[in-house]
JSON list of C-alpha atoms in Angstrom, two decimals:
[
{"chain": "A", "resi": 1, "resn": "UNK", "atom": "CA", "xyz": [-6.33, -16.29, -9.25]},
{"chain": "A", "resi": 2, "resn": "UNK", "atom": "CA", "xyz": [-4.42, -14.12, -6.94]},
{"chain": "A", "resi": 3, "resn": "UNK", "atom": "CA", "xyz": [-2.75, -11.43, -8.59]},
{"chain": "A", "resi": 4, "resn": "UNK", "atom": "CA", "xyz": [0.23, -11.01, -6.03]},
{"chain": "A", "resi": 5, "resn": "UNK", "atom": "CA", "xyz": [1.51, -14.11, -4.28]},
{"chain": "A", "resi": 6, "resn": "UNK", "atom": "CA", "xyz": [3.91, -14.01, -1.45]},
{"chain": "A", "resi": 7, "resn": "UNK", "atom": "CA", "xyz": [4.56, -17.67, -0.28]},
{"chain": "A", "resi": 8, "resn": "UNK", "atom": "CA", "xyz": [6.61, -17.01, 2.93]},
{"chain": "A", "resi": 9, "resn": "UNK", "atom": "CA", "xyz": [4.34, -16.04, 5.82]},
{"chain": "A", "resi": 10, "resn": "UNK", "atom": "CA", "xyz": [7.54, -15.87, 7.97]},
{"chain": "A", "resi": 11, "resn": "UNK", "atom": "CA", "xyz": [11.28, -15.51, 7.51]},
{"chain": "A", "resi": 12, "resn": "UNK", "atom": "CA", "xyz": [14.10, -15.42, 9.96]},
{"chain": "A", "resi": 13, "resn": "UNK", "atom": "CA", "xyz": [17.45, -14.06, 9.04]},
{"chain": "A", "resi": 14, "resn": "UNK", "atom": "CA", "xyz": [20.54, -13.66, 11.12]},
{"chain": "A", "resi": 15, "resn": "UNK", "atom": "CA", "xyz": [21.80, -9.99, 11.34]},
{"chain": "A", "resi": 16, "resn": "UNK", "atom": "CA", "xyz": [24.09, -8.85, 8.68]},
{"chain": "A", "resi": 17, "resn": "UNK", "atom": "CA", "xyz": [23.37, -11.45, 6.53]},
{"chain": "A", "resi": 18, "resn": "UNK", "atom": "CA", "xyz": [21.26, -11.20, 3.14]},
{"chain": "A", "resi": 19, "resn": "UNK", "atom": "CA", "xyz": [17.70, -12.39, 2.84]},
{"chain": "A", "resi": 20, "resn": "UNK", "atom": "CA", "xyz": [15.28, -12.69, -0.23]},
{"chain": "A", "resi": 21, "resn": "UNK", "atom": "CA", "xyz": [11.48, -12.29, 0.00]},
{"chain": "A", "resi": 22, "resn": "UNK", "atom": "CA", "xyz": [9.68, -13.98, -2.80]},
{"chain": "A", "resi": 23, "resn": "UNK", "atom": "CA", "xyz": [6.89, -12.31, -4.82]},
{"chain": "A", "resi": 24, "resn": "UNK", "atom": "CA", "xyz": [4.92, -13.52, -8.00]},
{"chain": "A", "resi": 25, "resn": "UNK", "atom": "CA", "xyz": [2.32, -11.64, -9.77]},
{"chain": "A", "resi": 26, "resn": "UNK", "atom": "CA", "xyz": [-0.05, -12.31, -12.56]},
{"chain": "A", "resi": 27, "resn": "UNK", "atom": "CA", "xyz": [-1.17, -9.68, -14.96]},
{"chain": "A", "resi": 28, "resn": "UNK", "atom": "CA", "xyz": [-2.02, -9.56, -18.70]},
{"chain": "A", "resi": 29, "resn": "UNK", "atom": "CA", "xyz": [-1.15, -5.96, -19.04]},
{"chain": "A", "resi": 30, "resn": "UNK", "atom": "CA", "xyz": [2.19, -5.00, -20.70]},
{"chain": "A", "resi": 31, "resn": "UNK", "atom": "CA", "xyz": [2.63, -2.12, -18.71]},
{"chain": "A", "resi": 32, "resn": "UNK", "atom": "CA", "xyz": [2.68, -2.31, -14.88]},
{"chain": "A", "resi": 33, "resn": "UNK", "atom": "CA", "xyz": [4.63, -1.48, -11.77]},
{"chain": "A", "resi": 34, "resn": "UNK", "atom": "CA", "xyz": [5.84, -3.59, -8.86]},
{"chain": "A", "resi": 35, "resn": "UNK", "atom": "CA", "xyz": [6.52, -2.17, -5.52]},
{"chain": "A", "resi": 36, "resn": "UNK", "atom": "CA", "xyz": [7.58, -3.41, -2.20]},
{"chain": "A", "resi": 37, "resn": "UNK", "atom": "CA", "xyz": [6.60, -1.78, 1.10]},
{"chain": "A", "resi": 38, "resn": "UNK", "atom": "CA", "xyz": [7.71, -2.38, 4.74]},
{"chain": "A", "resi": 39, "resn": "UNK", "atom": "CA", "xyz": [5.21, -2.11, 7.62]},
{"chain": "A", "resi": 40, "resn": "UNK", "atom": "CA", "xyz": [6.60, -2.09, 11.04]},
{"chain": "A", "resi": 41, "resn": "UNK", "atom": "CA", "xyz": [4.35, -2.84, 14.14]},
{"chain": "A", "resi": 42, "resn": "UNK", "atom": "CA", "xyz": [3.49, 0.83, 14.04]},
{"chain": "A", "resi": 43, "resn": "UNK", "atom": "CA", "xyz": [1.45, 0.40, 11.10]},
{"chain": "A", "resi": 44, "resn": "UNK", "atom": "CA", "xyz": [2.55, 2.92, 8.67]},
{"chain": "A", "resi": 45, "resn": "UNK", "atom": "CA", "xyz": [3.41, 1.43, 5.04]},
{"chain": "A", "resi": 46, "resn": "UNK", "atom": "CA", "xyz": [7.19, 2.47, 4.19]},
{"chain": "A", "resi": 47, "resn": "UNK", "atom": "CA", "xyz": [7.91, 2.55, 0.44]},
{"chain": "A", "resi": 48, "resn": "UNK", "atom": "CA", "xyz": [11.13, 0.65, -0.31]},
{"chain": "A", "resi": 49, "resn": "UNK", "atom": "CA", "xyz": [11.52, 0.21, -4.06]},
{"chain": "A", "resi": 50, "resn": "UNK", "atom": "CA", "xyz": [9.68, 0.28, -7.44]},
{"chain": "A", "resi": 51, "resn": "UNK", "atom": "CA", "xyz": [10.14, -1.46, -10.76]},
{"chain": "A", "resi": 52, "resn": "UNK", "atom": "CA", "xyz": [8.42, -0.49, -13.75]},
{"chain": "A", "resi": 53, "resn": "UNK", "atom": "CA", "xyz": [7.59, -3.64, -16.53]},
{"chain": "A", "resi": 54, "resn": "UNK", "atom": "CA", "xyz": [9.72, -1.66, -19.02]},
{"chain": "A", "resi": 55, "resn": "UNK", "atom": "CA", "xyz": [12.81, -0.96, -16.86]},
{"chain": "A", "resi": 56, "resn": "UNK", "atom": "CA", "xyz": [15.55, -3.15, -18.22]},
{"chain": "A", "resi": 57, "resn": "UNK", "atom": "CA", "xyz": [17.70, -2.93, -15.08]},
{"chain": "A", "resi": 58, "resn": "UNK", "atom": "CA", "xyz": [16.80, -4.24, -11.73]},
{"chain": "A", "resi": 59, "resn": "UNK", "atom": "CA", "xyz": [15.96, -1.77, -9.24]},
{"chain": "A", "resi": 60, "resn": "UNK", "atom": "CA", "xyz": [18.17, -0.75, -6.36]},
{"chain": "A", "resi": 61, "resn": "UNK", "atom": "CA", "xyz": [17.78, 1.45, -3.38]},
{"chain": "A", "resi": 62, "resn": "UNK", "atom": "CA", "xyz": [20.56, 1.26, -0.85]},
{"chain": "A", "resi": 63, "resn": "UNK", "atom": "CA", "xyz": [20.40, -2.05, 0.90]},
{"chain": "A", "resi": 64, "resn": "UNK", "atom": "CA", "xyz": [17.37, -3.00, -1.18]},
{"chain": "A", "resi": 65, "resn": "UNK", "atom": "CA", "xyz": [17.45, -4.47, -4.69]},
{"chain": "A", "resi": 66, "resn": "UNK", "atom": "CA", "xyz": [14.52, -6.01, -6.72]},
{"chain": "A", "resi": 67, "resn": "UNK", "atom": "CA", "xyz": [15.19, -9.12, -8.65]},
{"chain": "A", "resi": 68, "resn": "UNK", "atom": "CA", "xyz": [12.92, -8.65, -11.66]},
{"chain": "A", "resi": 69, "resn": "UNK", "atom": "CA", "xyz": [12.53, -11.79, -13.64]},
{"chain": "A", "resi": 70, "resn": "UNK", "atom": "CA", "xyz": [9.77, -10.84, -16.31]},
{"chain": "A", "resi": 71, "resn": "UNK", "atom": "CA", "xyz": [9.39, -14.05, -18.08]},
{"chain": "A", "resi": 72, "resn": "UNK", "atom": "CA", "xyz": [8.81, -15.81, -14.72]},
{"chain": "A", "resi": 73, "resn": "UNK", "atom": "CA", "xyz": [6.59, -13.06, -13.28]},
{"chain": "A", "resi": 74, "resn": "UNK", "atom": "CA", "xyz": [8.74, -12.70, -10.26]},
{"chain": "A", "resi": 75, "resn": "UNK", "atom": "CA", "xyz": [9.85, -9.76, -8.32]},
{"chain": "A", "resi": 76, "resn": "UNK", "atom": "CA", "xyz": [11.83, -10.87, -5.35]},
{"chain": "A", "resi": 77, "resn": "UNK", "atom": "CA", "xyz": [13.09, -8.34, -2.68]},
{"chain": "A", "resi": 78, "resn": "UNK", "atom": "CA", "xyz": [16.64, -8.68, -1.68]},
{"chain": "A", "resi": 79, "resn": "UNK", "atom": "CA", "xyz": [17.80, -7.11, 1.55]},
{"chain": "A", "resi": 80, "resn": "UNK", "atom": "CA", "xyz": [21.51, -7.00, 2.02]},
{"chain": "A", "resi": 81, "resn": "UNK", "atom": "CA", "xyz": [23.30, -6.92, 5.37]},
{"chain": "A", "resi": 82, "resn": "UNK", "atom": "CA", "xyz": [20.07, -7.29, 7.47]},
{"chain": "A", "resi": 83, "resn": "UNK", "atom": "CA", "xyz": [19.63, -5.07, 10.54]},
{"chain": "A", "resi": 84, "resn": "UNK", "atom": "CA", "xyz": [17.59, -5.43, 13.69]},
{"chain": "A", "resi": 85, "resn": "UNK", "atom": "CA", "xyz": [15.46, -2.71, 12.39]},
{"chain": "A", "resi": 86, "resn": "UNK", "atom": "CA", "xyz": [14.30, -4.57, 9.42]},
{"chain": "A", "resi": 87, "resn": "UNK", "atom": "CA", "xyz": [12.12, -6.74, 11.29]},
{"chain": "A", "resi": 88, "resn": "UNK", "atom": "CA", "xyz": [8.70, -5.80, 10.06]},
{"chain": "A", "resi": 89, "resn": "UNK", "atom": "CA", "xyz": [5.96, -7.17, 7.62]},
{"chain": "A", "resi": 90, "resn": "UNK", "atom": "CA", "xyz": [6.90, -6.71, 3.97]},
{"chain": "A", "resi": 91, "resn": "UNK", "atom": "CA", "xyz": [4.48, -6.29, 1.25]},
{"chain": "A", "resi": 92, "resn": "UNK", "atom": "CA", "xyz": [4.75, -6.77, -2.50]},
{"chain": "A", "resi": 93, "resn": "UNK", "atom": "CA", "xyz": [2.31, -4.69, -4.65]},
{"chain": "A", "resi": 94, "resn": "UNK", "atom": "CA", "xyz": [1.38, -4.26, -8.24]},
{"chain": "A", "resi": 95, "resn": "UNK", "atom": "CA", "xyz": [-0.24, -1.49, -10.13]},
{"chain": "A", "resi": 96, "resn": "UNK", "atom": "CA", "xyz": [-1.50, -2.57, -13.35]},
{"chain": "A", "resi": 97, "resn": "UNK", "atom": "CA", "xyz": [-1.51, -0.19, -16.36]},
{"chain": "A", "resi": 98, "resn": "UNK", "atom": "CA", "xyz": [0.83, 2.77, -16.81]},
{"chain": "A", "resi": 99, "resn": "UNK", "atom": "CA", "xyz": [-0.26, 4.62, -13.85]},
{"chain": "A", "resi": 100, "resn": "UNK", "atom": "CA", "xyz": [0.26, 8.03, -15.25]},
{"chain": "A", "resi": 101, "resn": "UNK", "atom": "CA", "xyz": [-2.13, 10.36, -17.28]},
{"chain": "A", "resi": 102, "resn": "UNK", "atom": "CA", "xyz": [-5.56, 9.37, -16.78]},
{"chain": "A", "resi": 103, "resn": "UNK", "atom": "CA", "xyz": [-4.91, 5.83, -15.60]},
{"chain": "A", "resi": 104, "resn": "UNK", "atom": "CA", "xyz": [-5.62, 4.45, -12.29]},
{"chain": "A", "resi": 105, "resn": "UNK", "atom": "CA", "xyz": [-2.96, 4.05, -9.62]},
{"chain": "A", "resi": 106, "resn": "UNK", "atom": "CA", "xyz": [-4.77, 1.11, -7.64]},
{"chain": "A", "resi": 107, "resn": "UNK", "atom": "CA", "xyz": [-2.28, -1.18, -5.99]},
{"chain": "A", "resi": 108, "resn": "UNK", "atom": "CA", "xyz": [-3.01, -4.72, -5.44]},
{"chain": "A", "resi": 109, "resn": "UNK", "atom": "CA", "xyz": [-1.11, -6.18, -2.52]},
{"chain": "A", "resi": 110, "resn": "UNK", "atom": "CA", "xyz": [0.09, -9.74, -1.51]},
{"chain": "A", "resi": 111, "resn": "UNK", "atom": "CA", "xyz": [-0.57, -11.08, 1.96]},
{"chain": "A", "resi": 112, "resn": "UNK", "atom": "CA", "xyz": [3.04, -10.11, 3.13]},
{"chain": "A", "resi": 113, "resn": "UNK", "atom": "CA", "xyz": [5.89, -11.79, 4.69]},
{"chain": "A", "resi": 114, "resn": "UNK", "atom": "CA", "xyz": [6.91, -11.22, 8.32]},
{"chain": "A", "resi": 115, "resn": "UNK", "atom": "CA", "xyz": [10.62, -10.92, 8.40]},
{"chain": "A", "resi": 116, "resn": "UNK", "atom": "CA", "xyz": [12.43, -11.34, 11.79]},
{"chain": "A", "resi": 117, "resn": "UNK", "atom": "CA", "xyz": [16.17, -10.53, 12.20]},
{"chain": "A", "resi": 118, "resn": "UNK", "atom": "CA", "xyz": [17.88, -12.40, 14.68]},
{"chain": "A", "resi": 119, "resn": "UNK", "atom": "CA", "xyz": [20.80, -10.85, 16.69]},
{"chain": "B", "resi": 1, "resn": "UNK", "atom": "CA", "xyz": [8.28, 18.18, 3.04]},
{"chain": "B", "resi": 2, "resn": "UNK", "atom": "CA", "xyz": [6.04, 16.90, 5.51]},
{"chain": "B", "resi": 3, "resn": "UNK", "atom": "CA", "xyz": [4.56, 13.32, 4.97]},
{"chain": "B", "resi": 4, "resn": "UNK", "atom": "CA", "xyz": [0.97, 12.04, 4.63]},
{"chain": "B", "resi": 5, "resn": "UNK", "atom": "CA", "xyz": [-1.09, 12.81, 7.62]},
{"chain": "B", "resi": 6, "resn": "UNK", "atom": "CA", "xyz": [-3.99, 10.94, 8.82]},
{"chain": "B", "resi": 7, "resn": "UNK", "atom": "CA", "xyz": [-6.48, 12.01, 11.66]},
{"chain": "B", "resi": 8, "resn": "UNK", "atom": "CA", "xyz": [-7.61, 10.70, 13.88]},
{"chain": "B", "resi": 9, "resn": "UNK", "atom": "CA", "xyz": [-4.97, 8.08, 14.66]},
{"chain": "B", "resi": 10, "resn": "UNK", "atom": "CA", "xyz": [-7.39, 5.87, 16.64]},
{"chain": "B", "resi": 11, "resn": "UNK", "atom": "CA", "xyz": [-10.99, 5.67, 16.95]},
{"chain": "B", "resi": 12, "resn": "UNK", "atom": "CA", "xyz": [-13.62, 3.52, 18.77]},
{"chain": "B", "resi": 13, "resn": "UNK", "atom": "CA", "xyz": [-17.05, 3.66, 17.50]},
{"chain": "B", "resi": 14, "resn": "UNK", "atom": "CA", "xyz": [-20.40, 1.67, 18.12]},
{"chain": "B", "resi": 15, "resn": "UNK", "atom": "CA", "xyz": [-22.20, -0.46, 15.48]},
{"chain": "B", "resi": 16, "resn": "UNK", "atom": "CA", "xyz": [-24.61, 1.56, 13.59]},
{"chain": "B", "resi": 17, "resn": "UNK", "atom": "CA", "xyz": [-22.59, 4.77, 13.98]},
{"chain": "B", "resi": 18, "resn": "UNK", "atom": "CA", "xyz": [-20.83, 6.80, 11.08]},
{"chain": "B", "resi": 19, "resn": "UNK", "atom": "CA", "xyz": [-17.25, 7.84, 11.04]},
{"chain": "B", "resi": 20, "resn": "UNK", "atom": "CA", "xyz": [-15.28, 10.29, 9.00]},
{"chain": "B", "resi": 21, "resn": "UNK", "atom": "CA", "xyz": [-11.48, 9.77, 8.40]},
{"chain": "B", "resi": 22, "resn": "UNK", "atom": "CA", "xyz": [-9.19, 12.54, 7.25]},
{"chain": "B", "resi": 23, "resn": "UNK", "atom": "CA", "xyz": [-6.19, 12.50, 5.22]},
{"chain": "B", "resi": 24, "resn": "UNK", "atom": "CA", "xyz": [-3.82, 15.33, 4.10]},
{"chain": "B", "resi": 25, "resn": "UNK", "atom": "CA", "xyz": [-1.34, 14.48, 1.37]},
{"chain": "B", "resi": 26, "resn": "UNK", "atom": "CA", "xyz": [2.25, 15.37, 0.80]},
{"chain": "B", "resi": 27, "resn": "UNK", "atom": "CA", "xyz": [2.32, 19.05, -0.33]},
{"chain": "B", "resi": 28, "resn": "UNK", "atom": "CA", "xyz": [1.99, 19.13, -4.17]},
{"chain": "B", "resi": 29, "resn": "UNK", "atom": "CA", "xyz": [0.57, 15.82, -4.52]},
{"chain": "B", "resi": 30, "resn": "UNK", "atom": "CA", "xyz": [-3.02, 15.69, -6.07]},
{"chain": "B", "resi": 31, "resn": "UNK", "atom": "CA", "xyz": [-3.70, 12.04, -6.00]},
{"chain": "B", "resi": 32, "resn": "UNK", "atom": "CA", "xyz": [-4.83, 10.46, -2.89]},
{"chain": "B", "resi": 33, "resn": "UNK", "atom": "CA", "xyz": [-5.89, 6.62, -2.49]},
{"chain": "B", "resi": 34, "resn": "UNK", "atom": "CA", "xyz": [-7.53, 4.88, 0.51]},
{"chain": "B", "resi": 35, "resn": "UNK", "atom": "CA", "xyz": [-7.02, 1.34, 1.50]},
{"chain": "B", "resi": 36, "resn": "UNK", "atom": "CA", "xyz": [-8.46, -0.85, 4.22]},
{"chain": "B", "resi": 37, "resn": "UNK", "atom": "CA", "xyz": [-6.25, -3.45, 6.02]},
{"chain": "B", "resi": 38, "resn": "UNK", "atom": "CA", "xyz": [-7.59, -6.21, 8.05]},
{"chain": "B", "resi": 39, "resn": "UNK", "atom": "CA", "xyz": [-5.99, -9.55, 9.46]},
{"chain": "B", "resi": 40, "resn": "UNK", "atom": "CA", "xyz": [-8.49, -11.50, 7.30]},
{"chain": "B", "resi": 41, "resn": "UNK", "atom": "CA", "xyz": [-8.61, -9.71, 3.98]},
{"chain": "B", "resi": 42, "resn": "UNK", "atom": "CA", "xyz": [-5.35, -8.13, 3.93]},
{"chain": "B", "resi": 43, "resn": "UNK", "atom": "CA", "xyz": [-4.79, -4.76, 2.10]},
{"chain": "B", "resi": 44, "resn": "UNK", "atom": "CA", "xyz": [-7.75, -3.71, -0.08]},
{"chain": "B", "resi": 45, "resn": "UNK", "atom": "CA", "xyz": [-8.13, -0.69, -2.26]},
{"chain": "B", "resi": 46, "resn": "UNK", "atom": "CA", "xyz": [-11.05, 1.57, -1.36]},
{"chain": "B", "resi": 47, "resn": "UNK", "atom": "CA", "xyz": [-11.02, 4.56, -3.71]},
{"chain": "B", "resi": 48, "resn": "UNK", "atom": "CA", "xyz": [-8.49, 6.86, -5.80]},
{"chain": "B", "resi": 49, "resn": "UNK", "atom": "CA", "xyz": [-8.99, 10.61, -6.17]},
{"chain": "B", "resi": 50, "resn": "UNK", "atom": "CA", "xyz": [-7.50, 13.13, -8.20]},
{"chain": "B", "resi": 51, "resn": "UNK", "atom": "CA", "xyz": [-8.56, 16.86, -8.49]},
{"chain": "B", "resi": 52, "resn": "UNK", "atom": "CA", "xyz": [-11.55, 16.25, -6.40]},
{"chain": "B", "resi": 53, "resn": "UNK", "atom": "CA", "xyz": [-12.83, 13.36, -8.70]},
{"chain": "B", "resi": 54, "resn": "UNK", "atom": "CA", "xyz": [-13.16, 9.95, -7.82]},
{"chain": "B", "resi": 55, "resn": "UNK", "atom": "CA", "xyz": [-10.79, 7.93, -10.35]},
{"chain": "B", "resi": 56, "resn": "UNK", "atom": "CA", "xyz": [-11.41, 4.41, -9.30]},
{"chain": "B", "resi": 57, "resn": "UNK", "atom": "CA", "xyz": [-13.39, 2.71, -6.52]},
{"chain": "B", "resi": 58, "resn": "UNK", "atom": "CA", "xyz": [-12.68, -0.73, -4.91]},
{"chain": "B", "resi": 59, "resn": "UNK", "atom": "CA", "xyz": [-15.30, -3.73, -4.21]},
{"chain": "B", "resi": 60, "resn": "UNK", "atom": "CA", "xyz": [-16.82, -2.05, -1.19]},
{"chain": "B", "resi": 61, "resn": "UNK", "atom": "CA", "xyz": [-20.50, -1.44, -0.41]},
{"chain": "B", "resi": 62, "resn": "UNK", "atom": "CA", "xyz": [-21.98, 2.10, -0.62]},
{"chain": "B", "resi": 63, "resn": "UNK", "atom": "CA", "xyz": [-21.70, 2.62, 2.98]},
{"chain": "B", "resi": 64, "resn": "UNK", "atom": "CA", "xyz": [-17.92, 3.69, 2.36]},
{"chain": "B", "resi": 65, "resn": "UNK", "atom": "CA", "xyz": [-17.81, 6.75, 0.62]},
{"chain": "B", "resi": 66, "resn": "UNK", "atom": "CA", "xyz": [-15.08, 9.47, 0.18]},
{"chain": "B", "resi": 67, "resn": "UNK", "atom": "CA", "xyz": [-14.49, 12.88, -1.36]},
{"chain": "B", "resi": 68, "resn": "UNK", "atom": "CA", "xyz": [-11.52, 15.09, -2.05]},
{"chain": "B", "resi": 69, "resn": "UNK", "atom": "CA", "xyz": [-11.20, 18.97, -1.62]},
{"chain": "B", "resi": 70, "resn": "UNK", "atom": "CA", "xyz": [-9.75, 21.62, -3.67]},
{"chain": "B", "resi": 71, "resn": "UNK", "atom": "CA", "xyz": [-6.60, 21.60, -1.48]},
{"chain": "B", "resi": 72, "resn": "UNK", "atom": "CA", "xyz": [-6.23, 17.88, -2.25]},
{"chain": "B", "resi": 73, "resn": "UNK", "atom": "CA", "xyz": [-7.09, 16.85, 1.38]},
{"chain": "B", "resi": 74, "resn": "UNK", "atom": "CA", "xyz": [-9.65, 13.72, 1.42]},
{"chain": "B", "resi": 75, "resn": "UNK", "atom": "CA", "xyz": [-11.95, 12.40, 3.81]},
{"chain": "B", "resi": 76, "resn": "UNK", "atom": "CA", "xyz": [-13.76, 8.99, 4.02]},
{"chain": "B", "resi": 77, "resn": "UNK", "atom": "CA", "xyz": [-16.97, 8.09, 5.44]},
{"chain": "B", "resi": 78, "resn": "UNK", "atom": "CA", "xyz": [-18.32, 5.00, 6.74]},
{"chain": "B", "resi": 79, "resn": "UNK", "atom": "CA", "xyz": [-22.04, 4.80, 7.61]},
{"chain": "B", "resi": 80, "resn": "UNK", "atom": "CA", "xyz": [-24.01, 2.31, 9.64]},
{"chain": "B", "resi": 81, "resn": "UNK", "atom": "CA", "xyz": [-20.82, 0.87, 10.94]},
{"chain": "B", "resi": 82, "resn": "UNK", "atom": "CA", "xyz": [-20.59, -3.01, 11.25]},
{"chain": "B", "resi": 83, "resn": "UNK", "atom": "CA", "xyz": [-18.25, -5.00, 13.47]},
{"chain": "B", "resi": 84, "resn": "UNK", "atom": "CA", "xyz": [-16.21, -6.18, 10.27]},
{"chain": "B", "resi": 85, "resn": "UNK", "atom": "CA", "xyz": [-15.36, -2.47, 9.56]},
{"chain": "B", "resi": 86, "resn": "UNK", "atom": "CA", "xyz": [-12.63, -2.62, 12.16]},
{"chain": "B", "resi": 87, "resn": "UNK", "atom": "CA", "xyz": [-9.60, -2.09, 10.54]},
{"chain": "B", "resi": 88, "resn": "UNK", "atom": "CA", "xyz": [-6.48, 0.05, 9.88]},
{"chain": "B", "resi": 89, "resn": "UNK", "atom": "CA", "xyz": [-7.39, 2.55, 7.11]},
{"chain": "B", "resi": 90, "resn": "UNK", "atom": "CA", "xyz": [-4.27, 3.86, 5.22]},
{"chain": "B", "resi": 91, "resn": "UNK", "atom": "CA", "xyz": [-4.21, 6.86, 3.00]},
{"chain": "B", "resi": 92, "resn": "UNK", "atom": "CA", "xyz": [-1.48, 7.32, 0.14]},
{"chain": "B", "resi": 93, "resn": "UNK", "atom": "CA", "xyz": [-0.63, 10.17, -1.90]},
{"chain": "B", "resi": 94, "resn": "UNK", "atom": "CA", "xyz": [1.49, 10.63, -4.96]},
{"chain": "B", "resi": 95, "resn": "UNK", "atom": "CA", "xyz": [2.62, 13.29, -7.59]},
{"chain": "B", "resi": 96, "resn": "UNK", "atom": "CA", "xyz": [0.24, 12.27, -10.49]},
{"chain": "B", "resi": 97, "resn": "UNK", "atom": "CA", "xyz": [3.04, 12.53, -13.02]},
{"chain": "B", "resi": 98, "resn": "UNK", "atom": "CA", "xyz": [5.10, 9.99, -11.48]},
{"chain": "B", "resi": 99, "resn": "UNK", "atom": "CA", "xyz": [4.16, 6.34, -12.15]},
{"chain": "B", "resi": 100, "resn": "UNK", "atom": "CA", "xyz": [6.44, 4.97, -9.47]},
{"chain": "B", "resi": 101, "resn": "UNK", "atom": "CA", "xyz": [6.20, 6.07, -5.62]},
{"chain": "B", "resi": 102, "resn": "UNK", "atom": "CA", "xyz": [3.09, 6.32, -3.67]},
{"chain": "B", "resi": 103, "resn": "UNK", "atom": "CA", "xyz": [3.59, 7.46, 0.03]},
{"chain": "B", "resi": 104, "resn": "UNK", "atom": "CA", "xyz": [1.39, 6.23, 2.85]},
{"chain": "B", "resi": 105, "resn": "UNK", "atom": "CA", "xyz": [0.30, 7.76, 6.03]},
{"chain": "B", "resi": 106, "resn": "UNK", "atom": "CA", "xyz": [0.45, 6.20, 9.48]},
{"chain": "B", "resi": 107, "resn": "UNK", "atom": "CA", "xyz": [-3.28, 5.12, 9.20]},
{"chain": "B", "resi": 108, "resn": "UNK", "atom": "CA", "xyz": [-6.31, 5.43, 11.36]},
{"chain": "B", "resi": 109, "resn": "UNK", "atom": "CA", "xyz": [-7.18, 2.38, 13.56]},
{"chain": "B", "resi": 110, "resn": "UNK", "atom": "CA", "xyz": [-10.91, 2.09, 13.74]},
{"chain": "B", "resi": 111, "resn": "UNK", "atom": "CA", "xyz": [-12.41, -0.18, 16.25]},
{"chain": "B", "resi": 112, "resn": "UNK", "atom": "CA", "xyz": [-16.22, -0.95, 16.06]},
{"chain": "B", "resi": 113, "resn": "UNK", "atom": "CA", "xyz": [-17.68, -2.49, 19.33]}
]
């Protein structure tokens, strides 16, 4: 079974509108981390937001927020007030285990969602 | 602080050759990971290094190897290149005490002909 599922291969959003990118995950670990990265056509992966499995509050970073629903194993990214520069591939990723100390920091990525912002 | 740097940015090699890619992490970051990105397989984990020790390795053949130096810089090597090795190779670094953010470099785009 896939550990990270992104069901939307492509999304369109009007400039200045909000958009939600879906991500579901599968893990039996109690301690894990969820990440969203943006990858423009240049190829660089840009870190957007992080949510730890024990974090009670949903993570927010500027226009990005992560809608974390632990029981449903979903970690959707919400981008508010979309801008033309938001057009890119977006990847959801998961680190299983605490990631600190001697633990591994391996990330498992979803297939990505291509977001296109329309002027 | 300067970000993660990777050299070279682009590389064209012939089947059967070998290649070495380099990654310099963010200053102070001692953990470096490598990923391969292809259109078919997506992003796949290659290795993770901390303090010159390989902590974890992904499901790749032995042709893929890596190492980390005392200054935290890392290299990965692919021997006997195959056409399927054509990919974007991404390096990421993090502060090991931080369980959250991991920062990626711009990648090396390898084309095998």
